[in-house]
Tab-separated table of N, CA and C in Angstrom:
chain	number	residue	atom	x	y	z
A	1	UNK	N	-46.441	123.973	94.855
A	1	UNK	CA	-46.000	125.232	95.397
A	1	UNK	C	-44.520	125.459	95.033
A	2	UNK	N	-43.711	124.376	95.119
A	2	UNK	CA	-42.320	124.499	94.765
A	2	UNK	C	-42.126	124.907	93.316
A	3	UNK	N	-42.938	124.342	92.402
A	3	UNK	CA	-42.814	124.679	90.979
A	3	UNK	C	-43.226	126.145	90.729
A	4	UNK	N	-44.208	126.637	91.438
A	4	UNK	CA	-44.609	128.036	91.292
A	4	UNK	C	-43.495	128.958	91.757
A	5	UNK	N	-42.858	128.616	92.854
A	5	UNK	CA	-41.738	129.413	93.368
A	5	UNK	C	-40.565	129.397	92.388
A	6	UNK	N	-40.271	128.250	91.797
A	6	UNK	CA	-39.191	128.126	90.834
A	6	UNK	C	-39.462	128.993	89.608
A	7	UNK	N	-40.711	129.017	89.116
A	7	UNK	CA	-41.072	129.815	87.953
A	7	UNK	C	-40.911	131.292	88.269
A	8	UNK	N	-41.343	131.708	89.464
A	8	UNK	CA	-41.188	133.113	89.860
A	8	UNK	C	-39.727	133.512	89.958
A	9	UNK	N	-38.897	132.638	90.488
A	9	UNK	CA	-37.453	132.937	90.606
A	9	UNK	C	-36.846	133.099	89.219
A	10	UNK	N	-37.227	132.231	88.258
A	10	UNK	CA	-36.706	132.343	86.913
A	10	UNK	C	-37.136	133.667	86.260
A	11	UNK	N	-38.397	134.040	86.484
A	11	UNK	CA	-38.892	135.316	85.938
A	11	UNK	C	-38.149	136.490	86.569
A	12	UNK	N	-37.909	136.403	87.859
A	12	UNK	CA	-37.186	137.470	88.559
A	12	UNK	C	-35.741	137.544	88.056
A	13	UNK	N	-35.120	136.395	87.850
A	13	UNK	CA	-33.760	136.366	87.327
A	13	UNK	C	-33.697	136.973	85.927
A	14	UNK	N	-34.664	136.636	85.098
A	14	UNK	CA	-34.706	137.177	83.743
A	14	UNK	C	-34.906	138.687	83.796
A	15	UNK	N	-35.730	139.154	84.702
A	15	UNK	CA	-35.960	140.598	84.833
A	15	UNK	C	-34.691	141.311	85.284
A	16	UNK	N	-33.975	140.726	86.220
A	16	UNK	CA	-32.724	141.337	86.695
A	16	UNK	C	-31.711	141.387	85.572
A	17	UNK	N	-31.584	140.309	84.798
A	17	UNK	CA	-30.671	140.310	83.659
A	17	UNK	C	-31.056	141.354	82.615
A	18	UNK	N	-32.334	141.485	82.346
A	18	UNK	CA	-32.799	142.473	81.371
A	18	UNK	C	-32.481	143.894	81.827
A	19	UNK	N	-32.728	144.166	83.102
A	19	UNK	CA	-32.428	145.506	83.652
A	19	UNK	C	-30.934	145.762	83.603
A	20	UNK	N	-30.125	144.772	83.948
A	20	UNK	CA	-28.675	144.928	83.909
A	20	UNK	C	-28.191	145.193	82.468
A	21	UNK	N	-28.747	144.471	81.534
A	21	UNK	CA	-28.358	144.677	80.127
A	21	UNK	C	-28.775	146.050	79.647
A	22	UNK	N	-29.985	146.464	79.993
A	22	UNK	CA	-30.494	147.753	79.605
A	22	UNK	C	-29.677	148.864	80.267
A	23	UNK	N	-29.394	148.695	81.543
A	23	UNK	CA	-28.582	149.692	82.254
A	23	UNK	C	-27.203	149.819	81.620
A	24	UNK	N	-26.608	148.719	81.235
A	24	UNK	CA	-25.300	148.780	80.577
A	24	UNK	C	-25.364	149.518	79.253
A	25	UNK	N	-26.460	149.303	78.500
A	25	UNK	CA	-26.555	149.997	77.220
A	25	UNK	C	-26.852	151.462	77.449
A	26	UNK	N	-27.567	151.811	78.501
A	26	UNK	CA	-27.811	153.224	78.789
A	26	UNK	C	-26.503	153.909	79.165
A	27	UNK	N	-25.650	153.219	79.887
A	27	UNK	CA	-24.360	153.806	80.237
A	27	UNK	C	-23.517	154.035	79.000
A	28	UNK	N	-23.645	153.158	78.028
A	28	UNK	CA	-22.849	153.265	76.823
A	28	UNK	C	-23.244	154.491	75.991
A	29	UNK	N	-24.514	154.916	76.062
A	29	UNK	CA	-24.938	156.071	75.277
A	29	UNK	C	-24.953	157.348	76.095
A	30	UNK	N	-24.627	157.271	77.367
A	30	UNK	CA	-24.579	158.475	78.193
A	30	UNK	C	-23.430	159.361	77.709
A	31	UNK	N	-23.588	160.697	77.803
A	31	UNK	CA	-22.524	161.567	77.328
A	31	UNK	C	-21.243	161.371	78.165
A	32	UNK	N	-20.113	161.372	77.491
A	32	UNK	CA	-18.836	161.167	78.158
A	32	UNK	C	-18.444	162.395	78.966
A	33	UNK	N	-17.805	162.166	80.077
A	33	UNK	CA	-17.279	163.258	80.887
A	33	UNK	C	-16.098	163.872	80.159
A	34	UNK	N	-15.876	165.167	80.400
A	34	UNK	CA	-14.724	165.832	79.774
A	34	UNK	C	-13.449	165.252	80.357
A	35	UNK	N	-12.627	164.673	79.502
A	35	UNK	CA	-11.377	164.064	79.931
A	35	UNK	C	-10.255	165.076	79.715
A	36	UNK	N	-9.204	164.988	80.537
A	36	UNK	CA	-8.066	165.883	80.293
A	36	UNK	C	-7.408	165.546	78.973
A	37	UNK	N	-6.730	166.531	78.377
A	37	UNK	CA	-6.045	166.255	77.112
A	37	UNK	C	-4.982	165.173	77.293
A	38	UNK	N	-4.559	164.599	76.196
A	38	UNK	CA	-3.497	163.605	76.205
A	38	UNK	C	-2.213	164.265	76.715
A	39	UNK	N	-1.438	163.546	77.519
A	39	UNK	CA	-0.198	164.093	78.045
A	39	UNK	C	0.796	164.361	76.949
A	40	UNK	N	1.624	165.330	77.047
A	40	UNK	CA	1.657	166.277	78.138
A	40	UNK	C	0.576	167.346	77.982
A	41	UNK	N	0.073	167.790	79.102
A	41	UNK	CA	-0.903	168.877	79.083
A	41	UNK	C	-0.634	169.781	80.274
A	42	UNK	N	-1.299	170.897	80.272
A	42	UNK	CA	-1.123	171.844	81.364
A	42	UNK	C	-2.445	172.483	81.718
A	43	UNK	N	-2.443	173.173	82.846
A	43	UNK	CA	-3.626	173.920	83.278
A	43	UNK	C	-3.181	175.354	83.562
A	44	UNK	N	-3.987	176.297	83.117
A	44	UNK	CA	-3.693	177.710	83.329
A	44	UNK	C	-3.832	178.026	84.802
A	45	UNK	N	-2.771	178.610	85.386
A	45	UNK	CA	-2.781	178.925	86.818
A	45	UNK	C	-2.868	180.425	87.093
A	46	UNK	N	-2.871	181.241	86.083
A	46	UNK	CA	-3.023	182.689	86.263
A	46	UNK	C	-4.500	182.985	86.449
A	47	UNK	N	-4.864	183.606	87.574
A	47	UNK	CA	-6.278	183.847	87.863
A	47	UNK	C	-6.956	184.729	86.820
A	48	UNK	N	-6.202	185.574	86.140
A	48	UNK	CA	-6.779	186.431	85.119
A	48	UNK	C	-6.736	185.784	83.730
A	49	UNK	N	-6.157	184.563	83.625
A	49	UNK	CA	-6.024	183.873	82.347
A	49	UNK	C	-4.699	184.265	81.691
A	50	UNK	N	-4.435	183.676	80.525
A	50	UNK	CA	-3.197	183.983	79.787
A	50	UNK	C	-3.485	184.191	78.315
A	51	UNK	N	-2.605	184.897	77.674
A	51	UNK	CA	-2.723	185.167	76.244
A	51	UNK	C	-2.037	184.074	75.444
A	52	UNK	N	-2.683	183.672	74.348
A	52	UNK	CA	-2.060	182.797	73.370
A	52	UNK	C	-1.421	183.729	72.351
A	53	UNK	N	-0.151	183.475	72.005
A	53	UNK	CA	0.562	184.380	71.134
A	53	UNK	C	1.089	183.676	69.879
A	54	UNK	N	1.341	184.477	68.845
A	54	UNK	CA	1.851	183.947	67.583
A	54	UNK	C	3.274	183.435	67.727
A	55	UNK	N	4.099	184.147	68.490
A	55	UNK	CA	5.496	183.767	68.752
A	55	UNK	C	5.723	183.732	70.250
A	56	UNK	N	6.780	183.084	70.733
A	56	UNK	CA	7.033	182.995	72.178
A	56	UNK	C	7.658	184.285	72.763
A	57	UNK	N	6.892	185.359	72.708
A	57	UNK	CA	7.303	186.618	73.271
A	57	UNK	C	6.065	187.482	73.567
A	58	UNK	N	6.149	188.324	74.578
A	58	UNK	CA	5.018	189.181	74.924
A	58	UNK	C	4.877	190.315	73.906
A	59	UNK	N	5.859	190.498	73.017
A	59	UNK	CA	5.770	191.506	71.965
A	59	UNK	C	4.941	190.990	70.781
A	60	UNK	N	4.660	189.713	70.764
A	60	UNK	CA	3.953	189.092	69.656
A	60	UNK	C	2.448	189.311	69.755
A	61	UNK	N	1.763	189.223	68.642
A	61	UNK	CA	0.304	189.407	68.582
A	61	UNK	C	-0.429	188.361	69.402
A	62	UNK	N	-1.496	188.792	70.063
A	62	UNK	CA	-2.356	187.909	70.852
A	62	UNK	C	-3.374	187.265	69.917
A	63	UNK	N	-3.426	185.929	69.911
A	63	UNK	CA	-4.380	185.185	69.073
A	63	UNK	C	-5.602	184.678	69.827
A	64	UNK	N	-5.539	184.717	71.151
A	64	UNK	CA	-6.654	184.250	71.971
A	64	UNK	C	-6.302	184.356	73.440
A	65	UNK	N	-7.282	184.073	74.284
A	65	UNK	CA	-7.088	184.127	75.734
A	65	UNK	C	-7.602	182.833	76.340
A	66	UNK	N	-6.811	182.243	77.216
A	66	UNK	CA	-7.205	181.032	77.922
A	66	UNK	C	-7.562	181.381	79.350
A	67	UNK	N	-8.704	180.946	79.807
A	67	UNK	CA	-9.200	181.278	81.149
A	67	UNK	C	-8.502	180.438	82.222
A	68	UNK	N	-8.593	180.901	83.464
A	68	UNK	CA	-8.092	180.221	84.624
A	68	UNK	C	-8.600	178.789	84.678
A	69	UNK	N	-7.732	177.843	84.954
A	69	UNK	CA	-8.021	176.394	85.065
A	69	UNK	C	-8.300	175.709	83.733
A	70	UNK	N	-8.163	176.401	82.588
A	70	UNK	CA	-8.330	175.755	81.307
A	70	UNK	C	-7.225	174.725	81.127
A	71	UNK	N	-7.597	173.519	80.660
A	71	UNK	CA	-6.599	172.486	80.391
A	71	UNK	C	-6.244	172.541	78.916
A	72	UNK	N	-4.931	172.492	78.629
A	72	UNK	CA	-4.446	172.623	77.271
A	72	UNK	C	-3.408	171.535	76.975
A	73	UNK	N	-3.507	170.979	75.784
A	73	UNK	CA	-2.521	169.981	75.329
A	73	UNK	C	-1.266	170.721	74.863
A	74	UNK	N	-0.100	170.223	75.258
A	74	UNK	CA	1.144	170.878	74.943
A	74	UNK	C	1.942	170.041	73.930
A	75	UNK	N	2.411	170.676	72.859
A	75	UNK	CA	3.204	169.985	71.836
A	75	UNK	C	4.672	169.908	72.259
A	76	UNK	N	5.240	171.089	72.616
A	76	UNK	CA	6.645	171.124	72.978
A	76	UNK	C	6.954	172.444	73.686
A	77	UNK	N	8.193	172.567	74.167
A	77	UNK	CA	8.615	173.790	74.863
A	77	UNK	C	9.890	174.333	74.222
A	78	UNK	N	10.088	175.634	74.403
A	78	UNK	CA	11.265	176.296	73.842
A	78	UNK	C	11.687	177.419	74.797
A	79	UNK	N	12.978	177.728	74.789
A	79	UNK	CA	13.482	178.878	75.529
A	79	UNK	C	13.342	180.110	74.664
A	80	UNK	N	12.757	181.139	75.256
A	80	UNK	CA	12.583	182.411	74.541
A	80	UNK	C	12.595	183.530	75.567
A	81	UNK	N	11.676	184.446	75.444
A	81	UNK	CA	11.638	185.585	76.351
A	81	UNK	C	11.366	185.165	77.793
A	82	UNK	N	12.111	185.747	78.729
A	82	UNK	CA	11.920	185.482	80.141
A	82	UNK	C	10.668	186.224	80.630
A	83	UNK	N	9.775	185.478	81.286
A	83	UNK	CA	8.563	186.055	81.860
A	83	UNK	C	8.577	185.769	83.348
A	84	UNK	N	8.822	186.785	84.141
A	84	UNK	CA	8.848	186.673	85.606
A	84	UNK	C	9.753	185.535	86.077
A	85	UNK	N	10.950	185.445	85.502
A	85	UNK	CA	11.924	184.447	85.928
A	85	UNK	C	11.832	183.102	85.242
A	86	UNK	N	10.949	182.947	84.269
A	86	UNK	CA	10.786	181.680	83.543
A	86	UNK	C	10.907	181.966	82.048
A	87	UNK	N	11.926	181.393	81.392
A	87	UNK	CA	12.166	181.644	79.962
A	87	UNK	C	11.545	180.568	79.069
A	88	UNK	N	10.783	179.639	79.633
A	88	UNK	CA	10.150	178.598	78.821
A	88	UNK	C	8.778	179.062	78.296
A	89	UNK	N	8.506	178.624	77.074
A	89	UNK	CA	7.215	178.844	76.429
A	89	UNK	C	6.743	177.503	75.882
A	90	UNK	N	5.425	177.291	75.908
A	90	UNK	CA	4.828	176.061	75.386
A	90	UNK	C	4.102	176.350	74.076
A	91	UNK	N	4.354	175.481	73.102
A	91	UNK	CA	3.594	175.504	71.855
A	91	UNK	C	2.410	174.550	72.046
A	92	UNK	N	1.199	175.033	71.791
A	92	UNK	CA	0.023	174.211	71.999
A	92	UNK	C	-0.078	173.130	70.928
A	93	UNK	N	-0.649	172.001	71.301
A	93	UNK	CA	-0.711	170.846	70.411
A	93	UNK	C	-1.726	171.027	69.291
A	94	UNK	N	-2.868	171.591	69.582
A	94	UNK	CA	-3.950	171.650	68.605
A	94	UNK	C	-3.985	172.909	67.749
A	95	UNK	N	-3.101	173.860	68.036
A	95	UNK	CA	-3.013	175.073	67.221
A	95	UNK	C	-1.629	175.670	67.381
A	96	UNK	N	-1.224	176.488	66.443
A	96	UNK	CA	0.122	177.038	66.464
A	96	UNK	C	0.167	178.361	67.246
A	97	UNK	N	-0.063	178.262	68.536
A	97	UNK	CA	0.057	179.422	69.394
A	97	UNK	C	0.907	179.057	70.599
A	98	UNK	N	1.492	180.084	71.205
A	98	UNK	CA	2.408	179.907	72.331
A	98	UNK	C	1.819	180.511	73.591
A	99	UNK	N	2.175	179.905	74.737
A	99	UNK	CA	1.814	180.445	76.047
A	99	UNK	C	3.054	180.433	76.942
A	100	UNK	N	3.155	181.419	77.803
A	100	UNK	CA	4.279	181.503	78.724
A	100	UNK	C	4.134	180.395	79.765
A	101	UNK	N	5.188	179.597	79.940
A	101	UNK	CA	5.154	178.483	80.890
A	101	UNK	C	5.019	178.982	82.338
A	102	UNK	N	5.354	180.213	82.577
A	102	UNK	CA	5.249	180.789	83.912
A	102	UNK	C	3.844	180.664	84.471
A	103	UNK	N	2.843	180.662	83.605
A	103	UNK	CA	1.431	180.670	84.023
A	103	UNK	C	0.727	179.358	83.708
A	104	UNK	N	1.485	178.294	83.474
A	104	UNK	CA	0.902	176.979	83.179
A	104	UNK	C	1.519	175.916	84.070
A	105	UNK	N	0.680	175.158	84.727
A	105	UNK	CA	1.138	174.020	85.520
A	105	UNK	C	1.075	172.795	84.638
A	106	UNK	N	2.240	172.266	84.246
A	106	UNK	CA	2.247	171.159	83.280
A	106	UNK	C	2.259	169.807	83.963
A	107	UNK	N	1.704	168.820	83.251
A	107	UNK	CA	1.661	167.443	83.702
A	107	UNK	C	2.277	166.594	82.614
A	108	UNK	N	3.233	165.760	82.986
A	108	UNK	CA	3.920	164.942	81.994
A	108	UNK	C	5.169	165.648	81.494
A	109	UNK	N	6.011	164.890	80.802
A	109	UNK	CA	7.250	165.444	80.245
A	109	UNK	C	6.958	166.162	78.947
A	110	UNK	N	7.272	167.462	78.895
A	110	UNK	CA	7.059	168.252	77.683
A	110	UNK	C	8.376	168.253	76.896
A	111	UNK	N	8.398	167.703	75.688
A	111	UNK	CA	9.664	167.653	74.928
A	111	UNK	C	10.082	169.043	74.419
A	112	UNK	N	11.372	169.156	74.124
A	112	UNK	CA	11.871	170.376	73.515
A	112	UNK	C	11.388	170.440	72.064
A	113	UNK	N	11.129	171.668	71.598
A	113	UNK	CA	10.729	171.852	70.201
A	113	UNK	C	11.979	171.729	69.345
A	114	UNK	N	12.064	170.698	68.550
A	114	UNK	CA	13.251	170.452	67.734
A	114	UNK	C	13.040	170.826	66.261
A	115	UNK	N	11.821	170.955	65.832
A	115	UNK	CA	11.571	171.196	64.424
A	115	UNK	C	11.348	172.665	64.106
A	116	UNK	N	11.500	173.529	65.082
A	116	UNK	CA	11.315	174.953	64.842
A	116	UNK	C	12.545	175.547	64.190
A	117	UNK	N	12.312	176.522	63.370
A	117	UNK	CA	13.452	177.244	62.786
A	117	UNK	C	13.886	178.282	63.795
A	118	UNK	N	15.127	178.653	63.729
A	118	UNK	CA	15.662	179.653	64.656
A	118	UNK	C	14.935	180.986	64.465
A	119	UNK	N	14.419	181.267	63.278
A	119	UNK	CA	13.753	182.540	63.028
A	119	UNK	C	12.526	182.727	63.896
A	120	UNK	N	11.812	181.648	64.251
A	120	UNK	CA	10.647	181.758	65.126
A	120	UNK	C	11.089	182.253	66.486
A	121	UNK	N	12.145	181.675	67.013
A	121	UNK	CA	12.610	182.104	68.322
A	121	UNK	C	13.288	183.463	68.273
A	122	UNK	N	13.843	183.828	67.128
A	122	UNK	CA	14.504	185.133	66.987
A	122	UNK	C	13.516	186.276	67.040
A	123	UNK	N	12.232	185.995	66.947
A	123	UNK	CA	11.239	187.038	67.043
A	123	UNK	C	11.069	187.578	68.458
A	124	UNK	N	11.604	186.854	69.455
A	124	UNK	CA	11.427	187.287	70.834
A	124	UNK	C	12.287	188.515	71.102
A	125	UNK	N	11.832	189.353	72.012
A	125	UNK	CA	12.550	190.576	72.365
A	125	UNK	C	13.904	190.229	72.954
A	126	UNK	N	13.995	189.137	73.711
A	126	UNK	CA	15.260	188.709	74.306
A	126	UNK	C	16.290	188.423	73.208
A	127	UNK	N	15.870	187.728	72.163
A	127	UNK	CA	16.759	187.404	71.088
A	127	UNK	C	17.211	188.668	70.321
A	128	UNK	N	16.277	189.594	70.103
A	128	UNK	CA	16.621	190.824	69.396
A	128	UNK	C	17.621	191.634	70.197
A	129	UNK	N	17.443	191.694	71.544
A	129	UNK	CA	18.396	192.447	72.387
A	129	UNK	C	19.757	191.797	72.370
A	130	UNK	N	19.815	190.478	72.388
A	130	UNK	CA	21.098	189.778	72.387
A	130	UNK	C	21.846	189.980	71.087
A	131	UNK	N	21.097	190.113	69.969
A	131	UNK	CA	21.734	190.299	68.666
A	131	UNK	C	22.095	191.757	68.429
A	132	UNK	N	21.337	192.674	69.055
A	132	UNK	CA	21.495	194.098	68.804
A	132	UNK	C	22.691	194.678	69.397
């Protein structure tokens, strides 16, 4: 009787190990959850969404619209046109478009844009008024 019990325990142990191994492999092929972008990133906080623009100014052409709560990777920030008391704009990491920082809640330290030419920032209405 003892030997029969020992054989059953070994079979049960082998079954548990097989299920654990199978379960682990099933987890490995399960679709990954959407992860936030690499820092720094931000989330759109304007309930109506925000416009992606060619230059950091509201006078610039709209290249797209980001919906409320959309998470976006941020490359860098620059001072340009003031939008409701905030003169910072973010350049997106994965494409060359700008969004007003006023409507983005950022996470992580966003570096200053150092490789931009002054002509990009001179396209803003604020810069044109200051020069005019």
